[in-house]
Coordinates of C-alpha atoms in Angstrom, one line a residue:
X1005 CA -10.7 -8.2 65.4
X1006 CA -11.6 -4.5 65.9
X1007 CA -8.3 -3.6 64.2
X1008 CA -9.0 -5.9 61.4
X1009 CA -12.5 -4.3 60.8
X1010 CA -11.2 -0.9 61.1
X1011 CA -8.4 -1.6 58.6
X1012 CA -11.0 -3.0 56.3
X1013 CA -13.3 0.0 56.4
X1014 CA -10.3 2.3 55.9
X1015 CA -9.3 0.5 52.7
X1016 CA -12.8 0.5 51.4
X1017 CA -13.0 4.5 52.1
X1018 CA -9.7 5.0 50.6
X1019 CA -10.9 3.2 47.6
X1020 CA -14.1 5.1 47.3
X1021 CA -12.1 8.4 47.7
X1022 CA -9.7 7.4 44.9
X1023 CA -12.5 6.6 42.5
X1024 CA -14.0 10.0 43.3
X1025 CA -10.7 11.6 42.2
X1026 CA -11.1 10.0 38.7
X1027 CA -10.3 12.6 35.9
X1028 CA -13.3 12.5 33.7
X1029 CA -13.2 13.7 30.0
X1030 CA -16.1 16.2 29.8
X1031 CA -15.6 17.5 26.3
X1032 CA -13.9 16.2 23.1
X1033 CA -13.1 18.7 20.5
X1034 CA -11.6 18.7 17.1
X1035 CA -9.7 21.6 15.6
X1036 CA -7.9 22.2 12.3
X1037 CA -10.1 19.9 10.1
X1038 CA -11.7 21.6 7.2
X1039 CA -13.0 19.0 4.8
X1040 CA -12.9 16.0 7.0
X1041 CA -16.2 15.8 9.0
X1042 CA -15.7 16.2 12.9
X1043 CA -18.4 13.5 13.5
X1044 CA -16.5 11.1 11.3
X1045 CA -13.2 11.7 13.3
X1046 CA -15.1 11.2 16.7
X1047 CA -16.5 8.1 15.4
X1048 CA -13.0 6.8 14.9
X1049 CA -11.5 8.0 18.2
X1050 CA -11.3 5.6 21.0
X1051 CA -11.8 8.5 23.5
X1052 CA -15.4 9.5 24.2
X1053 CA -17.1 12.1 26.4
X1054 CA -17.6 10.8 30.0
X1055 CA -14.7 8.4 29.8
X1056 CA -11.7 8.3 32.4
X1057 CA -8.7 10.5 31.2
X1058 CA -6.2 8.1 29.7
X1059 CA -3.3 9.3 28.1
X1060 CA -2.5 5.8 26.1
X1061 CA -6.0 6.0 24.4
X1062 CA -5.3 9.6 23.6
X1063 CA -2.0 8.8 22.0
X1064 CA -3.7 5.9 20.0
X1065 CA -6.4 8.5 18.8
X1066 CA -3.6 10.7 17.4
X1067 CA -1.7 7.7 15.7
X1068 CA -5.0 6.6 14.2
X1069 CA -5.8 10.1 12.8
X1070 CA -2.1 10.3 11.4
X1071 CA -3.0 7.0 9.5
X1072 CA -5.7 8.7 7.5
X1073 CA -4.9 9.7 4.1
X1074 CA -6.6 13.1 4.7
X1075 CA -4.4 13.8 7.8
X1076 CA -0.8 15.1 7.3
X1077 CA -0.2 15.4 11.2
X1078 CA -2.2 15.4 14.4
X1079 CA -1.7 16.4 18.1
X1080 CA -3.6 17.1 21.3
X1081 CA -3.9 19.3 24.4
X1082 CA -5.6 18.9 27.5
X1083 CA -7.6 21.8 29.3
X1084 CA -8.7 21.4 33.0
X1085 CA -12.2 22.6 33.4
X1086 CA -12.1 22.1 37.2
X1087 CA -14.0 19.7 39.4
X1088 CA -12.3 16.6 38.0
X1089 CA -13.4 17.4 34.5
X1090 CA -11.2 17.9 31.5
X1091 CA -11.3 18.8 27.8
X1092 CA -9.3 17.0 25.2
X1093 CA -8.7 18.9 22.1
X1094 CA -7.1 17.1 18.9
X1095 CA -5.5 19.3 16.5
X1096 CA -5.5 18.1 13.0
X1097 CA -3.4 19.3 10.0
X1098 CA -5.1 18.2 6.9
X1099 CA -3.6 16.9 3.8
X1100 CA -5.0 18.0 0.4
X1101 CA -6.5 14.6 -0.7
X1102 CA -7.7 14.9 -4.2
X1103 CA -4.5 13.5 -6.1
X1104 CA -3.6 13.2 -9.7
X1105 CA -1.0 10.6 -10.7
X1106 CA 1.2 10.0 -13.7
X1107 CA 3.6 7.2 -14.6
X1108 CA 5.7 7.3 -17.7
X1109 CA 7.6 4.3 -19.1
X1110 CA 8.6 2.4 -22.2
X1111 CA 6.1 -0.2 -23.5
X1112 CA 7.5 -3.6 -24.5
X1113 CA 7.5 -2.6 -28.1
X1114 CA 9.6 0.4 -27.3
X1115 CA 6.6 3.0 -27.7
X1116 CA 5.9 5.8 -25.2
X1117 CA 3.6 4.5 -22.4
X1118 CA 1.8 6.3 -19.6
X1119 CA -0.7 5.9 -16.9
X1120 CA -2.8 8.8 -15.7
X1121 CA -5.1 8.8 -12.6
X1122 CA -7.1 10.9 -10.2
X1123 CA -8.3 9.8 -6.8
X1124 CA -10.1 11.5 -3.9
X1125 CA -8.9 9.9 -0.7
X1126 CA -11.2 11.8 1.5
X1127 CA -14.5 11.6 -0.5
X1128 CA -17.4 13.2 1.6
X1129 CA -15.1 13.9 4.2
X1130 CA -15.4 10.4 5.5
X1131 CA -12.1 8.7 4.3
X1132 CA -13.7 7.1 1.5
X1133 CA -11.6 6.6 -1.8
X1134 CA -13.1 7.2 -5.1
X1135 CA -11.3 7.8 -8.6
X1136 CA -10.0 5.9 -11.7
X1137 CA -7.2 5.7 -14.2
X1138 CA -6.4 5.7 -17.9
X1139 CA -3.4 4.3 -19.4
X1140 CA -1.9 3.8 -22.7
X1141 CA 0.7 0.9 -23.1
X1142 CA 0.2 0.0 -26.8
X1143 CA -3.5 -0.4 -26.2
X1144 CA -6.0 1.7 -24.0
X1145 CA -7.0 0.5 -20.4
X1146 CA -9.1 2.1 -17.8
X1147 CA -10.4 1.3 -14.2
X1148 CA -12.7 2.8 -11.6
X1149 CA -12.6 2.3 -7.7
X1150 CA -14.6 3.1 -4.6
X1151 CA -13.7 2.1 -1.2
X1152 CA -15.5 3.1 2.0
X1153 CA -13.4 1.6 5.0
X1154 CA -15.7 2.8 7.6
X1155 CA -19.2 2.8 5.8
X1156 CA -20.9 0.2 7.9
X1157 CA -19.3 0.7 11.3
X1158 CA -16.3 2.4 12.6
X1159 CA -14.3 -0.9 11.8
X1160 CA -16.3 -2.4 8.8
X1161 CA -16.5 -1.3 5.4
X1162 CA -16.5 -2.4 1.5
X1163 CA -14.7 -1.8 -1.7
X1164 CA -15.7 -2.2 -5.3
X1165 CA -13.6 -1.8 -8.6
X1166 CA -13.8 -2.5 -12.1
X1167 CA -10.9 -2.7 -14.5
X1168 CA -10.5 -3.2 -18.2
X1169 CA -6.8 -3.8 -18.9
X1170 CA -5.3 -4.3 -22.5
X1171 CA -1.6 -4.7 -22.5
X1172 CA 1.2 -5.9 -24.7
X1173 CA 2.6 -9.0 -22.6
X1174 CA 5.8 -10.4 -23.5
X1175 CA 5.8 -14.3 -22.8
X1176 CA 9.2 -16.3 -22.6
X1177 CA 9.4 -19.8 -23.8
X1178 CA 11.9 -22.5 -23.2
X1179 CA 13.8 -22.1 -26.5
X1180 CA 14.5 -18.5 -25.7
X1181 CA 11.9 -17.3 -28.1
X1182 CA 9.8 -14.1 -26.9
X1183 CA 6.3 -13.9 -28.1
X1184 CA 4.2 -10.6 -27.4
X1185 CA 0.5 -11.2 -26.7
X1186 CA -2.6 -8.7 -26.6
X1187 CA -3.7 -9.4 -23.2
X1188 CA -7.2 -8.2 -22.2
X1189 CA -8.5 -8.9 -18.9
X1190 CA -11.8 -7.6 -17.6
X1191 CA -12.4 -7.9 -13.8
X1192 CA -14.9 -7.0 -11.0
X1193 CA -14.0 -7.1 -7.7
X1194 CA -15.9 -6.6 -4.3
X1195 CA -14.3 -7.0 -0.9
X1196 CA -15.3 -6.5 2.7
X1197 CA -12.8 -4.6 4.8
X1198 CA -12.5 -4.9 8.6
X1199 CA -10.1 -2.9 11.0
X1200 CA -9.9 -4.8 14.2
X1201 CA -7.5 -1.9 15.4
X1202 CA -5.1 0.4 13.8
X1203 CA -2.4 -2.3 13.8
X1204 CA -4.5 -5.0 12.2
X1205 CA -6.7 -4.9 9.0
X1206 CA -8.3 -7.6 7.0
X1207 CA -9.9 -7.8 3.5
X1208 CA -11.9 -10.7 1.8
X1209 CA -13.6 -10.6 -1.4
X1210 CA -14.5 -12.1 -4.7
X1211 CA -12.7 -11.5 -8.0
X1212 CA -14.7 -12.3 -11.3
X1213 CA -12.6 -11.9 -14.4
X1214 CA -12.4 -12.7 -18.1
X1215 CA -9.0 -13.1 -19.6
X1216 CA -7.7 -13.3 -23.1
X1217 CA -4.4 -13.6 -24.9
X1218 CA -4.1 -13.1 -28.6
X1219 CA -1.0 -13.4 -30.5
X1220 CA 0.5 -10.1 -31.7
X1221 CA 4.0 -10.7 -32.9
X1222 CA 7.0 -12.5 -32.0
X1223 CA 9.3 -15.7 -32.7
X1224 CA 6.3 -18.1 -33.1
X1225 CA 7.7 -21.1 -31.4
X1226 CA 5.7 -24.3 -32.1
X1227 CA 4.5 -24.6 -28.5
X1228 CA 3.2 -20.9 -28.6
X1229 CA -0.6 -20.9 -28.8
X1230 CA -2.2 -18.2 -31.1
X1231 CA -4.9 -17.3 -28.7
X1232 CA -6.0 -18.2 -25.1
X1233 CA -9.1 -17.5 -23.0
X1234 CA -10.4 -18.2 -19.5
X1235 CA -13.2 -17.0 -17.1
X1236 CA -12.3 -17.3 -13.5
X1237 CA -13.8 -16.6 -10.0
X1238 CA -11.4 -16.4 -7.3
X1239 CA -11.3 -15.4 -3.5
X1240 CA -9.0 -12.6 -2.7
X1241 CA -7.8 -11.4 0.6
X1242 CA -5.3 -9.3 2.4
X1243 CA -4.0 -9.1 6.0
X1244 CA -2.0 -6.1 7.0
X1245 CA -0.1 -5.5 10.3
X1246 CA 0.7 -1.8 10.5
X1247 CA 3.2 -0.7 13.0
X1248 CA 4.4 2.4 11.2
X1249 CA 4.7 5.9 12.8
X1250 CA 4.4 8.7 10.4
X1251 CA 6.0 12.1 10.7
X1252 CA 5.5 13.9 7.3
X1253 CA 8.2 12.4 4.9
X1254 CA 9.6 10.2 7.8
X1255 CA 8.6 6.8 8.6
X1256 CA 9.7 4.3 11.5
X1257 CA 8.5 0.8 12.5
X1258 CA 7.4 -2.3 10.9
X1259 CA 4.5 -3.4 8.5
X1260 CA 3.6 -6.7 7.0
X1261 CA 1.1 -7.0 4.2
X1262 CA -0.2 -10.6 3.1
X1263 CA -2.0 -10.8 0.0
X1264 CA -3.5 -13.9 -1.7
X1265 CA -5.6 -15.1 -4.6
X1266 CA -7.4 -18.6 -4.5
X1267 CA -8.9 -19.8 -7.7
X1268 CA -12.6 -21.2 -6.9
X1269 CA -13.6 -22.2 -10.5
X1270 CA -12.6 -21.5 -14.1
X1271 CA -13.9 -22.1 -17.6
X1272 CA -11.3 -21.9 -20.3
X1273 CA -9.7 -23.6 -23.2
X1274 CA -6.2 -24.0 -21.8
X1275 CA -4.5 -25.2 -18.6
X1276 CA -1.6 -22.6 -19.2
X1277 CA -3.6 -19.8 -17.6
X1278 CA -4.7 -21.6 -14.5
X1279 CA -3.2 -20.5 -11.2
X1280 CA -4.8 -22.1 -8.3
X1281 CA -2.9 -20.0 -5.7
X1282 CA -0.9 -16.7 -5.9
X1283 CA 0.3 -15.4 -2.5
X1284 CA 2.6 -12.5 -1.6
X1285 CA 4.0 -11.0 1.7
X1286 CA 5.6 -7.8 1.9
X1287 CA 7.7 -7.0 5.0
X1288 CA 8.7 -3.5 5.4
X1289 CA 11.0 -2.0 8.1
X1290 CA 11.8 1.9 8.5
X1291 CA 14.0 3.6 10.8
X1292 CA 14.8 7.4 11.7
X1293 CA 18.5 8.1 11.3
X1294 CA 19.5 11.4 13.0
X1295 CA 17.2 14.4 12.1
X1296 CA 17.2 14.1 8.3
X1297 CA 17.8 10.5 7.7
X1298 CA 15.4 7.5 6.9
X1299 CA 16.4 4.0 6.3
X1300 CA 13.8 2.0 4.3
X1301 CA 13.7 -1.8 3.5
X1302 CA 11.2 -4.0 2.1
X1303 CA 11.4 -7.8 1.7
X1304 CA 8.8 -9.5 -0.8
X1305 CA 8.3 -13.1 -1.0
X1306 CA 5.8 -14.5 -3.7
X1307 CA 4.6 -17.7 -4.9
X1308 CA 2.3 -19.1 -7.5
X1309 CA 1.3 -22.8 -7.5
X1310 CA 1.1 -23.3 -11.3
X1311 CA 4.9 -23.3 -11.9
X1312 CA 4.6 -25.2 -15.3
X1313 CA 3.4 -22.5 -17.6
X1314 CA 5.4 -19.5 -19.3
X1315 CA 2.3 -17.5 -18.6
X1316 CA 3.6 -17.1 -15.0
X1317 CA 2.0 -14.8 -12.6
X1318 CA 5.0 -13.0 -11.4
X1319 CA 6.7 -10.3 -13.3
X1320 CA 10.0 -8.8 -13.3
X1321 CA 9.4 -4.9 -13.8
X1322 CA 10.7 -1.5 -13.2
X1323 CA 7.8 -0.1 -11.4
X1324 CA 7.0 -3.3 -9.3
X1325 CA 10.4 -4.8 -7.9
X1326 CA 13.6 -3.8 -9.4
X1327 CA 14.5 -0.2 -10.6
X1328 CA 16.4 -0.1 -14.0
X1329 CA 15.7 -3.6 -15.0
X1330 CA 13.2 -2.5 -17.7
X1331 CA 9.4 -3.1 -18.3
X1332 CA 8.0 -6.7 -18.0
X1333 CA 11.4 -8.3 -19.0
X1334 CA 11.0 -11.6 -17.1
X1335 CA 8.4 -13.9 -15.5
X1336 CA 8.5 -16.4 -12.6
X1337 CA 6.4 -18.6 -10.4
X1338 CA 8.2 -17.7 -7.1
X1339 CA 10.3 -14.7 -6.0
X1340 CA 12.2 -13.3 -3.4
X1341 CA 13.0 -9.5 -3.6
X1342 CA 14.8 -7.1 -1.4
X1343 CA 14.8 -3.3 -1.5
X1344 CA 16.9 -1.2 0.8
X1345 CA 17.5 2.5 0.3
X1346 CA 18.5 5.5 2.7
X1347 CA 16.6 8.5 2.3
X1348 CA 18.0 12.1 3.3
X1349 CA 16.3 15.4 3.4
X1350 CA 18.5 17.8 1.5
X1351 CA 16.2 20.9 1.9
X1352 CA 12.9 21.4 3.8
X1353 CA 11.1 24.8 4.1
X1354 CA 7.4 25.1 4.6
X1355 CA 5.6 22.7 2.6
X1356 CA 8.3 21.6 0.4
X1357 CA 11.0 18.9 0.8
X1358 CA 13.8 18.0 -1.6
X1359 CA 15.0 14.4 -0.6
X1360 CA 17.7 12.2 -1.9
X1361 CA 18.1 8.5 -1.7
X1362 CA 20.6 5.6 -2.6
X1363 CA 19.2 2.1 -3.2
X1364 CA 20.1 -1.5 -3.8
X1365 CA 17.4 -3.6 -5.6
X1366 CA 18.0 -7.2 -5.7
X1367 CA 15.8 -10.2 -6.4
X1368 CA 15.7 -14.0 -7.5
X1369 CA 13.1 -15.7 -9.5
X1370 CA 12.0 -19.2 -9.9
X1371 CA 11.8 -19.8 -13.8
X1372 CA 8.4 -21.0 -15.3
X1373 CA 8.6 -24.8 -15.3
X1374 CA 11.5 -24.9 -12.9
X1375 CA 11.8 -25.6 -9.3
X1376 CA 12.4 -23.9 -5.9
X1377 CA 16.1 -24.5 -6.7
X1378 CA 16.1 -21.7 -9.2
X1379 CA 15.9 -19.3 -6.0
X1380 CA 19.5 -20.1 -5.2
X1381 CA 20.9 -20.1 -8.6
X1382 CA 23.2 -17.2 -9.6
X1383 CA 21.8 -17.0 -13.2
X1384 CA 18.5 -16.0 -11.9
X1385 CA 19.7 -13.2 -9.5
X1386 CA 19.5 -9.6 -10.3
X1387 CA 21.1 -6.8 -8.3
X1388 CA 20.8 -3.0 -9.2
X1389 CA 22.1 -0.3 -7.0
X1390 CA 21.2 3.2 -7.8
X1391 CA 20.3 6.6 -6.6
X1392 CA 17.5 9.2 -7.1
X1393 CA 15.7 12.3 -6.1
X1394 CA 12.3 13.1 -4.4
X1395 CA 10.1 16.3 -4.7
X1396 CA 7.7 16.2 -1.8
X1397 CA 4.7 18.4 -1.0
X1398 CA 4.0 17.9 2.8
X1399 CA 0.3 19.0 2.6
X1400 CA -0.9 16.8 -0.2
X1401 CA -1.4 13.1 0.5
X1402 CA 1.3 10.8 -1.1
X1403 CA 2.7 13.9 -3.3
X1404 CA 6.2 12.4 -3.8
X1405 CA 7.5 12.9 -7.2
X1406 CA 10.3 10.4 -7.5
X1407 CA 13.0 9.9 -10.1
X1408 CA 15.5 6.9 -9.8
X1409 CA 18.2 5.6 -12.0
X1410 CA 19.2 1.9 -11.4
X1411 CA 22.4 0.3 -12.7
X1412 CA 22.4 -3.5 -13.3
X1413 CA 25.3 -5.4 -12.4
X1414 CA 26.6 -8.6 -14.1
X1415 CA 26.4 -9.9 -17.7
X1416 CA 23.7 -8.5 -20.0
X1417 CA 22.4 -6.2 -17.3
X1418 CA 20.5 -3.1 -18.2
X1419 CA 20.2 0.3 -16.6
X1420 CA 17.4 2.8 -16.8
X1421 CA 15.3 5.8 -15.4
X1422 CA 12.2 5.0 -13.4
X1423 CA 9.6 7.9 -12.9
X1424 CA 6.6 7.8 -10.6
X1425 CA 4.5 9.1 -8.0
X1426 CA 4.7 8.1 -4.4
X1427 CA 7.6 6.5 -2.6
X1428 CA 8.8 3.3 -4.3
X1429 CA 7.8 1.5 -1.2

C-alpha cells in the first residue's frame, strides 16, 4: 500500500514539475510591416502573450499572414528570454497593395473594349478592400466596392458594392439567329463575411437588381422580344475551402470555391429572364514541380435551373473560361470546364519574374432549352491548347501581367490572344 501511495505522489510531483517547465510566450513582436497596422496583425494571430509556446500555432499564424493581400511573405524567429520565457518575432514582407487593373478585348460588335480599375487591398492598414472600375464595351459601365472582412471581429466582416453594367450582349436563338441586345443591370449587394479559420470562409448576402434588355441589332427572329425587364431580389452566398500555400509566384495545395444565387422574388414582364438557382463550384489544385515549375489545374462545374431560355446565365468567354474562344460567343445552362497549365519561371531577379506557361482549356455546355445529355455531346465540346507569358512583380499584390494565345481544335474553331492582369486562375 505504501508503495502505491509513494508512486502516486511521485507521479503528481513529476506532473507539477513538468508544468512548471512550460515555455511561456512573454512577448509577441512584428517587424517589417510598414502600412499594415501591428495591432491588426496581432488581432489576427492565434499566438498571444502569456500562451504556451506552440510551434504549430506559430506556423498557422505565418500561413494566415501570407494569405493577406498586403503580405508577400512571412516568417518567424524565437528568442529565449530566460526563466522559461520566450519572444516570438514575426517578420513581414509587405506587398504594395494599391493596384491598377486593365483588361483589353474586342466587343461583340468588333469594337475595341477595355476595363480599367483601381483597388486598395489594404485600406486603412486593416485588410479592407476599396475601389472601383470603369469599362467601355460598346457602352459605359462602372462599379464601386468596399469589403472589410475583419471589421466586426477577427472573423466577422461585411461587404458592399454597387454596379451599373451596360453591355452589348449576343443572344443565340434556336434557328441560328444571333440578336444583340443592349443589356443594362443596376445592382446593389450587401453581404456578411465569416472566416471560421484560415481554411474555411463563408459569405451570405442579398443582391437587389434591375435588369433590362433592349433590342440593338441582329437577325430579328420572330421569337426575339424587342425589350425585356425584370427586378429581382436574390440570396447570394459563397463557401471557400482554402488549403493553398503561397511562396511568391508559386502555389501548392487545394482550394474549392462554391458560389450560388437563389432567386427570392421578381417583378418583370417575361419569364425568359428568371433563374431560380445559379450555382458554380471551382476546384483548384496546384503542385510545385522542381525548383521553377508549377502545375495549376481548375475544374469548374456550373448549373442554372432555368434551362429553357436563350438568355441563359452561363457564358463561353475568353476572360472567364476558354482562352482563344472569343468574347461571349455562346451561352448555356450547365457547363463543365477544365483548365490545366504548366508554369515555369524563365528568369527571376529581385522583385521581377518572367514566367512562361503552356495550357489546355476545355469545356462542354448544355444548350439553352437542351438537357444534360448535351454535356456528353461532341458538338458542344471546345478544346483550346495554347501558351503564354507572364511578367510578375513580386512586391505588388496580384501584379501578374499575362498574355496568352489559345488555338481552337475542330471545325469552325477560332484562335486568339487574351490579355489581362492576374493569373488566369
